[in-house]
């Protein structure tokens, strides 16, 4: 268990994350304007009357955003509310022309209810981080303070784009450590887990640098073993894994110092300074009451039917975690290989096609993909499986054939590498055709290999004597010499066996 040492003893951390991901959709949550607000788009060109809050304009819910939320909910095994409502959260800020944000009320069912996301905890075991809710809400516009010395500007392109806010749960009745985040590392793993899922689902590109994934970080500390939770602070709008981890650590230490010097931590909203790595109090935390939440009278309750949910469930892609489990349990791959192969959906799709369901291929294929193919991204793709493409593509069928030739003993790994390089160099034809064209095949003829071994041993009597006096490491030298003599064609396994036999 992660703890921080203080003057009075060990302190444990309690961490709650509110993660916002920008929902991928053609248009905004309540208007038909394009949801593409990237900086290349001219400011204030993708703004409907709804986004600009013109009086009398009525919001209309975009069902695709709802489907995206449901998709995420199903992926985290959450309860999907059959009926939920939207509410107005009132505050003033220049980037909020409505004067309120349409969100979902705390305390009443959000579109996605209680679920969980599994991470590998600090102790190395799987840990289910409970998620309290995920709800839909509007993003704000963007203030621009750096365009003029005396004026500020507002770009409304982002105004009204859908956000999914995903909130981790803290069970106050059960203060055990097994259901929430307790260290900076676990926070990162959880966030990467969220990112991986929403990307795999096509719900969001969840890119922290671009701001399409942001997190509010709630931290409190308590002496190791204490039952009650203490006051927490909230550091808002964090957009880097590194800063989030730094902020958690700094904030925990700050709170510990306050307690140890006899003070009390107040429920504040903090700001994090990237340059100093420090958090400082921005304002005292507002209560839900301060926002004067009330149900938005312009919107009907959001009703989702069982049918709709089942339709979405039927089209969910296989998620990376399920894929990893399949690779380790069905194909016998290591956790490491499985993790590498599921880093991108493209690599795992490619691997699945190349495997064609035959378990024996798994280990070799995984090795080839991880150490060779992934180093040459221009030479493979999931969609392009055409040798005539420029640069020459290596197809799943190519690598499958190559691996099958190795498994059958037709070629050695060394020859396979030569063929692979020829393919990278643009040579056409399948690996088998290339092997034939260049007469690249493995020599499995025991008689011929034995003859090569004999001549190598005869030419290196001094080394033979060394080996026999106990320097068994010399074997590699002989193997190399035999391989050289046979032009790299001899079956290395046979060379090893015959050498050992003759050196007895
Ligand atoms: P709000 O909406 O006011 O920010 P919530 O009650 O929705 O507050 O909680 C926000 C996040 O803070 C949740 O992830 C929750 O688990 C977390 N949290 C609540 N209490 C604590 C605490 N004492 N220490 C750490 N995190 C907490
Ligand atoms: Mg909050």
XYZ file of C-alpha atoms and ligand atoms in Angstrom:
532
model
C 0.000 0.000 0.000
C 1.323 3.387 -1.042
C 1.891 5.686 1.917
C 3.790 8.901 2.528
C 5.965 9.159 5.614
C 5.219 12.123 7.797
C 6.706 13.263 11.095
C 3.934 11.568 13.049
C 3.705 8.370 11.006
C 2.501 6.990 7.668
C -0.279 8.650 5.709
C -2.430 7.074 3.046
C -3.982 8.799 0.051
C -7.586 8.889 -1.078
C -7.984 9.977 -4.691
C -11.130 10.654 -6.694
C -11.021 11.581 -10.367
C -13.574 13.403 -12.469
C -12.514 12.795 -16.045
C -13.985 14.746 -18.939
C -13.716 13.330 -22.415
C -14.890 15.167 -25.504
C -17.558 12.987 -27.139
C -16.937 12.119 -30.767
C -19.976 13.131 -32.824
C -20.731 15.061 -36.031
C -22.577 17.773 -34.174
C -22.862 19.294 -30.717
C -24.862 17.946 -27.773
C -27.901 20.160 -28.288
C -27.376 21.825 -31.670
C -26.657 20.929 -35.270
C -23.398 22.915 -35.476
C -20.266 20.912 -36.243
C -18.501 19.590 -33.167
C -15.097 20.010 -34.765
C -13.537 22.867 -32.807
C -9.877 22.147 -33.539
C -7.612 25.221 -33.700
C -7.331 25.018 -37.494
C -11.032 25.872 -37.757
C -11.655 29.626 -37.952
C -12.981 31.058 -34.674
C -16.771 31.457 -34.337
C -17.634 29.681 -37.585
C -19.280 26.605 -36.071
C -21.843 28.235 -33.881
C -25.599 27.802 -34.010
C -28.066 30.170 -32.353
C -28.361 27.610 -29.549
C -24.573 27.668 -28.902
C -24.613 31.465 -28.866
C -27.600 31.388 -26.469
C -29.867 33.564 -28.575
C -33.116 34.144 -26.683
C -35.883 31.706 -27.517
C -33.687 29.083 -29.141
C -34.457 25.523 -28.003
C -31.886 22.797 -27.487
C -32.491 19.451 -29.216
C -30.694 16.420 -27.826
C -28.256 14.714 -30.206
C -28.970 10.962 -29.826
C -25.549 9.983 -31.151
C -23.968 11.518 -28.036
C -26.361 9.476 -25.908
C -25.357 6.324 -27.785
C -21.718 7.116 -27.144
C -22.391 7.469 -23.416
C -24.282 4.171 -23.409
C -21.399 2.511 -25.260
C -19.022 3.641 -22.532
C -21.451 2.575 -19.816
C -21.741 -0.935 -21.205
C -17.956 -1.187 -21.505
C -17.543 -0.451 -17.775
C -20.362 -2.827 -16.808
C -22.468 0.037 -15.575
C -26.154 0.395 -14.990
C -27.698 2.417 -17.846
C -30.508 4.647 -16.653
C -33.707 4.054 -18.605
C -34.771 7.579 -17.690
C -32.546 10.493 -16.749
C -32.875 14.241 -16.848
C -30.792 17.244 -17.769
C -30.352 20.150 -15.392
C -29.012 23.683 -15.515
C -25.873 24.454 -13.531
C -25.814 28.227 -13.176
C -22.685 30.312 -13.161
C -21.310 33.334 -14.938
C -18.215 33.275 -17.080
C -17.564 34.896 -20.469
C -17.128 31.492 -22.091
C -20.676 30.501 -21.076
C -23.178 32.637 -23.014
C -26.226 30.779 -21.647
C -25.297 31.675 -18.083
C -25.698 28.009 -17.237
C -24.263 24.716 -18.360
C -26.682 21.934 -19.269
C -25.472 18.942 -17.322
C -26.985 16.118 -15.315
C -27.930 16.822 -11.721
C -25.810 15.377 -8.932
C -27.826 12.909 -6.914
C -30.375 11.919 -9.566
C -29.687 9.133 -12.082
C -27.222 10.197 -14.781
C -27.281 8.388 -18.118
C -24.582 5.985 -16.892
C -24.735 4.777 -13.289
C -22.430 2.660 -11.117
C -19.765 0.624 -12.914
C -16.072 -0.164 -12.613
C -12.802 -0.148 -14.461
C -10.153 -2.728 -13.701
C -6.506 -1.700 -13.330
C -3.447 -3.486 -12.013
C -3.068 -2.059 -8.516
C 0.208 -1.121 -6.832
C 0.384 -4.589 -5.272
C 0.418 -6.175 -8.733
C -3.095 -7.577 -8.458
C -6.146 -6.562 -10.477
C -8.128 -3.841 -8.731
C -11.623 -2.699 -9.614
C -11.892 1.072 -9.407
C -15.549 1.863 -8.824
C -17.153 4.482 -11.031
C -20.061 6.355 -9.551
C -21.485 7.844 -12.713
C -20.826 9.118 -16.193
C -22.988 11.911 -17.448
C -23.367 14.099 -20.506
C -22.873 17.834 -20.345
C -22.004 20.808 -22.530
C -18.475 22.050 -22.939
C -17.857 25.789 -22.601
C -16.491 28.143 -25.258
C -12.879 29.252 -25.210
C -11.645 32.573 -23.869
C -8.647 34.080 -25.630
C -6.672 36.506 -23.555
C -3.490 36.614 -25.626
C -4.649 38.337 -28.818
C -4.640 41.941 -27.664
C -3.144 43.824 -24.708
C -6.449 45.388 -23.779
C -9.167 43.028 -24.984
C -10.244 39.450 -24.449
C -11.972 37.376 -27.107
C -14.306 34.405 -27.021
C -14.351 31.594 -29.592
C -17.712 29.833 -29.454
C -16.761 26.882 -31.663
C -16.411 24.621 -28.631
C -19.531 26.004 -26.941
C -22.020 23.153 -26.560
C -19.775 20.289 -27.695
C -20.666 17.143 -25.732
C -18.545 16.052 -22.812
C -18.819 12.786 -20.953
C -17.830 13.297 -17.320
C -16.738 10.100 -15.617
C -16.585 10.210 -11.817
C -14.910 7.652 -9.567
C -16.828 6.451 -6.528
C -15.907 6.594 -2.882
C -17.914 4.308 -0.667
C -18.182 6.197 2.591
C -19.788 3.224 4.323
C -16.893 0.984 3.388
C -13.619 2.830 3.643
C -11.510 -0.148 2.409
C -8.791 0.589 -0.093
C -9.825 -1.869 -2.743
C -12.326 0.141 -4.687
C -10.707 3.521 -5.173
C -7.420 5.038 -6.295
C -4.762 5.217 -3.574
C -1.573 6.378 -5.323
C -0.309 8.614 -8.149
C 0.590 5.505 -10.200
C -2.880 4.053 -9.816
C -4.339 7.395 -10.902
C -2.294 7.224 -14.086
C -3.274 3.611 -14.735
C -6.935 4.430 -14.247
C -6.755 7.408 -16.610
C -4.914 5.365 -19.226
C -7.600 2.713 -18.804
C -10.343 5.278 -19.456
C -8.403 6.560 -22.445
C -7.913 3.092 -23.876
C -11.608 2.238 -23.561
C -13.031 5.432 -25.041
C -10.568 5.220 -27.927
C -11.342 1.578 -28.624
C -15.053 2.416 -28.619
C -14.665 5.467 -30.843
C -16.295 7.532 -28.080
C -13.462 10.058 -27.928
C -9.895 10.500 -29.083
C -9.186 11.435 -25.463
C -6.048 13.355 -26.177
C -4.705 15.183 -23.134
C -2.368 17.459 -25.099
C -5.256 18.604 -27.284
C -7.557 19.010 -24.288
C -10.068 16.369 -25.389
C -9.422 14.599 -22.082
C -9.108 16.559 -18.830
C -9.294 15.558 -15.223
C -10.268 17.156 -11.918
C -8.191 15.592 -9.198
C -9.638 15.178 -5.686
C -7.152 14.318 -2.969
C -7.379 13.741 0.739
C -5.030 12.063 3.196
C -5.549 10.196 6.453
C -3.244 8.450 8.915
C -2.699 4.849 7.722
C -5.506 2.717 9.111
C -7.924 5.541 9.976
C -11.550 4.668 9.124
C -13.100 8.023 8.268
C -12.328 10.038 5.166
C -11.005 13.530 5.677
C -11.608 16.754 3.755
C -10.389 16.757 0.195
C -9.234 19.413 -2.186
C -9.927 19.484 -5.899
C -7.360 20.509 -8.503
C -9.214 21.268 -11.699
C -8.569 20.867 -15.408
C -5.393 18.819 -15.432
C -4.166 17.860 -18.896
C -1.050 15.734 -18.470
C -0.401 12.420 -16.763
C 2.848 13.737 -15.373
C 1.313 16.892 -13.900
C -1.530 14.883 -12.410
C 0.894 12.588 -10.603
C 3.003 15.531 -9.443
C -0.046 17.443 -8.257
C -1.338 14.458 -6.262
C 1.989 13.984 -4.542
C 2.512 17.655 -3.832
C -1.029 18.126 -2.607
C -0.864 15.064 -0.319
C 2.368 16.322 1.240
C 0.906 19.804 1.682
C -2.107 18.375 3.508
C 0.062 16.112 5.695
C 2.137 19.106 6.751
C -1.009 21.034 7.655
C -2.321 18.186 9.816
C 1.052 17.549 11.435
C 1.393 21.162 12.430
C -2.014 21.062 14.101
C -4.050 22.659 11.315
C -7.087 21.524 9.331
C -7.462 21.091 5.578
C -10.367 22.987 4.139
C -12.420 21.785 1.178
C -10.736 24.055 -1.375
C -10.419 24.247 -5.130
C -6.745 24.297 -6.018
C -4.731 25.450 -8.971
C -1.606 23.664 -10.138
C 1.393 25.587 -11.396
C 3.234 23.584 -14.067
C 6.476 25.454 -13.619
C 6.867 25.061 -9.871
C 4.954 21.747 -9.618
C 3.026 23.243 -6.703
C -0.643 23.464 -5.898
C -2.144 26.519 -4.234
C -5.606 27.499 -3.089
C -7.628 29.133 -5.888
C -10.931 29.547 -4.060
C -12.984 27.815 -1.431
C -15.024 25.001 -2.903
C -18.532 25.780 -4.056
C -21.433 23.594 -2.982
C -23.987 22.047 -5.297
C -26.377 24.595 -3.769
C -24.286 27.466 -5.084
C -25.081 26.393 -8.630
C -28.873 26.585 -8.174
C -29.343 23.391 -10.153
C -32.815 22.807 -11.541
C -34.197 20.529 -14.271
C -33.903 22.163 -17.692
C -37.480 22.992 -18.716
C -36.484 23.076 -22.403
C -35.595 19.374 -22.485
C -37.701 16.256 -22.138
C -36.449 13.487 -19.876
C -33.940 11.262 -21.650
C -35.533 7.838 -22.134
C -33.451 4.884 -23.293
C -35.193 1.617 -24.125
C -33.916 -1.921 -23.538
C -34.004 -2.399 -27.308
C -31.686 0.524 -27.926
C -29.286 -0.701 -25.271
C -29.197 -4.219 -26.691
C -28.588 -2.883 -30.197
C -25.596 -0.934 -28.937
C -24.327 -3.892 -26.916
C -24.457 -6.112 -30.002
C -22.106 -3.774 -31.859
C -19.522 -3.186 -29.129
C -16.001 -3.984 -30.336
C -13.771 -6.300 -28.357
C -12.042 -4.120 -25.755
C -8.287 -4.189 -25.191
C -8.614 -5.838 -21.763
C -10.710 -8.666 -23.194
C -8.279 -9.011 -26.064
C -5.311 -9.273 -23.699
C -7.118 -11.964 -21.719
C -7.811 -13.864 -24.946
C -4.197 -13.628 -26.064
C -2.853 -14.954 -22.773
C -5.450 -17.631 -22.089
C -6.189 -18.905 -25.615
C -2.871 -18.266 -27.337
C -0.593 -18.753 -24.318
C 1.173 -15.418 -24.823
C 2.913 -13.583 -21.974
C 1.291 -10.529 -20.378
C 4.049 -8.461 -21.945
C 3.387 -9.697 -25.483
C -0.360 -9.329 -25.013
C 0.096 -5.761 -23.793
C 2.302 -4.819 -26.720
C -0.086 -6.360 -29.249
C -3.057 -4.446 -27.850
C -1.378 -1.053 -27.658
C -3.184 -0.112 -30.827
C -6.376 -1.515 -32.275
C -4.646 -1.716 -35.664
C -1.844 -3.947 -34.437
C -4.237 -6.345 -32.736
C -6.521 -6.491 -35.782
C -3.519 -7.225 -37.970
C -2.281 -9.871 -35.538
C -5.706 -11.555 -35.424
C -5.841 -11.788 -39.214
C -2.288 -13.161 -39.377
C -3.018 -15.717 -36.642
C -6.079 -17.054 -38.424
C -6.902 -18.842 -35.178
C -3.908 -21.174 -35.079
C -2.402 -21.161 -31.620
C 1.008 -22.588 -32.667
C 1.751 -19.411 -34.592
C 1.161 -17.093 -31.648
C 4.580 -16.764 -30.027
C 6.586 -16.420 -33.240
C 4.069 -14.074 -34.828
C 4.019 -11.942 -31.697
C 7.822 -11.725 -31.712
C 7.935 -10.770 -35.371
C 5.263 -8.126 -34.993
C 6.672 -6.622 -31.806
C 10.352 -6.574 -32.744
C 10.326 -6.286 -36.547
C 7.067 -5.222 -38.115
C 6.144 -2.448 -35.676
C 9.491 -0.812 -36.445
C 8.322 -0.319 -40.058
C 4.939 1.395 -39.842
C 4.967 2.402 -43.515
C 5.057 -1.256 -44.552
C 1.845 -2.517 -43.029
C -1.707 -1.406 -42.482
C -5.028 -2.996 -41.676
C -6.656 -1.726 -44.826
C -3.876 -1.962 -47.381
C -3.060 -5.556 -48.158
C -1.656 -5.033 -51.585
C 1.960 -5.804 -52.519
C 1.884 -3.311 -55.382
C 1.311 -0.472 -52.954
C 4.257 1.883 -52.479
C 6.145 1.172 -50.215
C 5.633 -2.555 -50.569
C 3.193 -3.761 -47.922
C 3.812 -6.794 -45.757
C 0.419 -8.407 -45.373
C -0.881 -10.564 -42.513
C -0.759 -13.449 -45.014
C 2.941 -12.752 -45.711
C 3.964 -12.915 -42.067
C 1.752 -15.954 -41.496
C 3.500 -17.753 -44.376
C 6.925 -16.732 -43.098
C 6.165 -17.991 -39.595
C 4.685 -21.225 -40.949
C 7.860 -21.822 -42.969
C 9.951 -21.401 -39.808
C 7.631 -23.686 -37.839
C 7.849 -26.340 -40.584
C 11.652 -26.167 -40.540
C 11.750 -24.989 -44.169
C 13.734 -21.895 -43.233
C 15.694 -20.735 -40.196
C 14.996 -17.531 -38.336
C 18.060 -16.104 -40.024
C 16.734 -16.873 -43.509
C 13.327 -15.539 -42.486
C 15.021 -12.272 -41.572
C 16.680 -12.152 -45.012
C 13.327 -12.690 -46.694
C 11.754 -10.039 -44.464
C 14.432 -7.542 -45.473
C 13.885 -8.340 -49.146
C 10.206 -7.593 -48.680
C 11.036 -4.277 -46.991
C 13.322 -3.525 -49.924
C 10.327 -3.838 -52.219
C 10.677 -7.331 -53.628
C 7.318 -8.685 -54.748
C 5.903 -12.151 -54.227
C 5.046 -14.063 -51.096
C 7.807 -15.196 -48.713
C 7.672 -18.682 -50.209
C 8.081 -17.290 -53.725
C 10.976 -15.098 -52.601
C 12.635 -18.071 -50.905
C 12.344 -20.118 -54.095
C 13.569 -17.301 -56.309
C 16.768 -16.979 -54.229
C 17.040 -20.633 -53.363
C 16.789 -19.758 -49.667
C 15.986 -22.879 -47.785
C 17.103 -24.511 -44.672
C 19.382 -27.482 -44.980
C 17.967 -30.254 -42.788
C 20.146 -32.967 -44.327
C 21.855 -34.542 -41.304
C 24.610 -36.077 -43.456
C 25.567 -32.771 -45.062
C 25.487 -30.963 -41.719
C 27.637 -33.656 -40.104
C 30.198 -33.258 -42.904
C 30.331 -29.492 -42.307
C 30.712 -30.096 -38.573
C 33.572 -32.516 -39.178
C 35.465 -30.058 -41.331
C 34.977 -27.227 -38.817
C 36.192 -29.376 -35.922
C 39.198 -30.585 -37.959
C 40.189 -26.989 -38.783
C 39.930 -25.805 -35.148
C 41.714 -28.401 -33.027
C 42.916 -25.883 -30.450
C 39.318 -24.708 -29.799
C 38.157 -28.321 -29.597
C 40.734 -28.974 -26.887
C 39.568 -25.881 -25.000
C 35.949 -27.028 -25.187
C 36.862 -30.481 -23.960
C 38.772 -29.002 -21.028
C 35.476 -27.514 -19.847
C 34.975 -24.257 -21.746
C 31.468 -25.182 -22.862
C 30.790 -21.611 -23.992
C 32.893 -22.414 -27.070
C 29.867 -24.185 -28.558
C 28.608 -20.896 -29.946
C 31.878 -20.428 -31.800
C 31.484 -23.834 -33.523
C 27.822 -23.195 -34.362
C 28.791 -19.906 -35.951
C 31.574 -21.529 -37.968
C 29.280 -24.300 -39.270
C 26.599 -21.768 -40.185
C 29.201 -19.743 -42.042
C 30.477 -22.805 -43.883
C 26.918 -23.692 -44.988
C 26.113 -20.146 -46.070
C 23.636 -19.765 -43.228
C 21.421 -22.535 -44.590
C 21.992 -25.283 -42.018
C 19.195 -25.974 -39.555
C 20.637 -24.407 -36.374
C 18.902 -26.919 -34.143
C 20.441 -29.839 -36.048
C 23.847 -28.107 -36.019
C 23.670 -27.791 -32.232
C 22.683 -31.404 -31.726
C 25.301 -32.853 -34.095
C 28.032 -30.631 -32.632
C 27.233 -31.707 -29.076
C 27.221 -35.326 -30.162
C 30.598 -35.082 -31.936
C 32.228 -33.097 -29.100
C 31.363 -35.682 -26.463
P -18.174 17.402 -6.561
O -19.155 17.072 -7.624
O -18.637 18.411 -5.581
O -16.824 17.725 -7.087
P -18.368 14.622 -5.747
O -18.966 14.201 -4.462
O -19.113 14.319 -6.990
O -18.004 16.131 -5.635
O -16.950 13.959 -5.801
C -16.037 14.245 -6.778
C -14.912 13.248 -6.674
O -14.230 13.413 -5.441
C -15.350 11.801 -6.717
O -14.479 11.089 -7.550
C -15.229 11.355 -5.284
O -14.917 9.991 -5.208
C -14.068 12.177 -4.800
N -14.067 12.374 -3.338
C -15.126 12.617 -2.551
N -14.731 12.701 -1.245
C -13.388 12.528 -1.236
C -12.379 12.493 -0.201
N -12.688 12.683 1.067
N -11.120 12.272 -0.578
C -10.784 12.085 -1.872
N -11.659 12.102 -2.867
C -12.958 12.316 -2.574
Mg -16.060 18.268 -8.981
